[in-house]
């Protein structure tokens, strides 16, 4: 399979993150200055305080994702990479490991032969 699809998916994902941050700031302004709902202005007298509380919430969410979600995703992706011999690098590593075990066996047998002499 071509790497173009995966590359485009990564590129779009990274770009959408930047647009999402801009969209988040614009939506917070709409929510804060909504004339029909003054609750946010009563709870947070300043827009920057409101934005700071939202940023703190986002920071807590990022810490949660970093501690719990990312390790799980990494383990899952590593398991998927080696499943059904999908990874040529992993396959080569297994092959080299088997050859290394064979060489160690040969070296041990040569050592035993030398020790007998």
Short mmCIF file of C-alpha atoms in Angstrom, two decimals:
data_model
loop_
_atom_site.label_atom_id
_atom_site.label_comp_id
_atom_site.label_asym_id
_atom_site.label_seq_id
_atom_site.Cartn_x
_atom_site.Cartn_y
_atom_site.Cartn_z
CA UNK A 1 0.00 0.00 0.00
CA UNK A 2 1.21 3.47 -0.77
CA UNK A 3 2.35 5.84 1.94
CA UNK A 4 0.45 8.72 0.32
CA UNK A 5 -2.81 7.97 2.13
CA UNK A 6 -1.12 7.78 5.52
CA UNK A 7 0.90 10.91 4.83
CA UNK A 8 -2.19 12.87 3.82
CA UNK A 9 -4.04 11.67 6.90
CA UNK A 10 -1.21 12.83 9.16
CA UNK A 11 -0.94 16.17 7.34
CA UNK A 12 -4.68 16.85 7.54
CA UNK A 13 -4.73 15.81 11.20
CA UNK A 14 -1.90 18.19 12.09
CA UNK A 15 -3.50 21.04 10.14
CA UNK A 16 -6.94 20.50 11.64
CA UNK A 17 -5.43 20.77 15.12
CA UNK A 18 -4.33 24.33 14.34
CA UNK A 19 -7.73 25.25 12.92
CA UNK A 20 -9.37 23.64 15.92
CA UNK A 21 -7.46 25.92 18.30
CA UNK A 22 -8.56 28.99 16.34
CA UNK A 23 -12.13 27.71 16.25
CA UNK A 24 -12.02 27.11 20.02
CA UNK A 25 -11.03 30.72 20.74
CA UNK A 26 -13.74 32.06 18.43
CA UNK A 27 -16.43 29.85 19.98
CA UNK A 28 -15.41 30.93 23.49
CA UNK A 29 -15.93 34.57 22.52
CA UNK A 30 -19.38 33.75 21.19
CA UNK A 31 -20.27 31.85 24.36
CA UNK A 32 -18.91 34.52 26.68
CA UNK A 33 -20.49 37.50 24.94
CA UNK A 34 -23.82 35.79 24.14
CA UNK A 35 -26.49 38.41 24.96
CA UNK A 36 -29.13 35.76 25.65
CA UNK A 37 -27.05 33.96 28.26
CA UNK A 38 -25.18 36.15 30.75
CA UNK A 39 -24.25 33.25 33.06
CA UNK A 40 -20.64 33.06 31.86
CA UNK A 41 -20.16 36.80 32.36
CA UNK A 42 -21.57 36.49 35.90
CA UNK A 43 -19.38 33.50 36.72
CA UNK A 44 -16.24 34.96 35.11
CA UNK A 45 -16.17 38.77 35.22
CA UNK A 46 -13.31 38.95 32.70
CA UNK A 47 -13.03 37.17 29.35
CA UNK A 48 -9.34 36.42 29.92
CA UNK A 49 -10.21 34.71 33.22
CA UNK A 50 -12.82 32.65 31.36
CA UNK A 51 -10.25 31.76 28.70
CA UNK A 52 -7.68 30.92 31.40
CA UNK A 53 -10.06 28.50 33.13
CA UNK A 54 -10.77 26.82 29.81
CA UNK A 55 -7.03 26.62 29.09
CA UNK A 56 -6.46 25.05 32.53
CA UNK A 57 -9.16 22.49 31.75
CA UNK A 58 -7.49 21.76 28.43
CA UNK A 59 -4.13 21.38 30.21
CA UNK A 60 -5.64 18.86 32.64
CA UNK A 61 -7.11 16.96 29.69
CA UNK A 62 -3.70 16.93 27.97
CA UNK A 63 -2.04 15.59 31.13
CA UNK A 64 -4.68 12.85 31.35
CA UNK A 65 -4.13 11.92 27.70
CA UNK A 66 -0.34 11.95 28.14
CA UNK A 67 -0.44 9.70 31.22
CA UNK A 68 -3.18 7.24 30.29
CA UNK A 69 -4.20 7.40 26.63
CA UNK A 70 -0.89 7.78 24.75
CA UNK A 71 0.80 4.73 26.32
CA UNK A 72 -2.24 2.63 25.47
CA UNK A 73 -2.25 3.88 21.87
CA UNK A 74 1.46 3.19 21.51
CA UNK A 75 1.12 -0.37 22.79
CA UNK A 76 -1.83 -0.95 20.48
CA UNK A 77 -0.01 0.43 17.42
CA UNK A 78 3.08 -1.64 18.20
CA UNK A 79 0.95 -4.77 18.53
CA UNK A 80 -0.75 -4.00 15.23
CA UNK A 81 2.61 -3.39 13.53
CA UNK A 82 3.94 -6.84 14.40
CA UNK A 83 0.66 -8.69 13.92
CA UNK A 84 0.52 -10.98 10.88
CA UNK A 85 4.07 -10.04 9.85
CA UNK A 86 3.06 -6.53 8.76
CA UNK A 87 6.34 -4.88 9.74
CA UNK A 88 9.37 -5.63 7.56
CA UNK A 89 11.63 -4.16 10.25
CA UNK A 90 10.22 -6.47 12.91
CA UNK A 91 10.51 -9.46 10.57
CA UNK A 92 14.16 -8.61 9.88
CA UNK A 93 14.78 -8.23 13.62
CA UNK A 94 13.33 -11.70 14.28
CA UNK A 95 15.49 -13.15 11.48
CA UNK A 96 18.65 -11.52 12.87
CA UNK A 97 17.76 -12.77 16.36
CA UNK A 98 17.43 -16.34 15.09
CA UNK A 99 20.78 -16.09 13.26
CA UNK A 100 22.39 -14.70 16.42
CA UNK A 101 21.09 -17.64 18.45
CA UNK A 102 22.53 -20.04 15.86
CA UNK A 103 25.90 -18.27 15.97
CA UNK A 104 25.92 -18.41 19.77
CA UNK A 105 25.29 -22.15 19.60
CA UNK A 106 28.17 -22.59 17.15
CA UNK A 107 30.49 -20.48 19.33
CA UNK A 108 29.55 -22.54 22.40
CA UNK A 109 30.28 -25.79 20.55
CA UNK A 110 33.65 -24.39 19.37
CA UNK A 111 34.49 -23.37 22.95
CA UNK A 112 33.71 -26.86 24.17
CA UNK A 113 35.90 -28.35 21.43
CA UNK A 114 38.76 -26.01 22.34
CA UNK A 115 38.37 -26.81 26.05
CA UNK A 116 38.71 -30.53 25.29
CA UNK A 117 42.00 -29.95 23.46
#
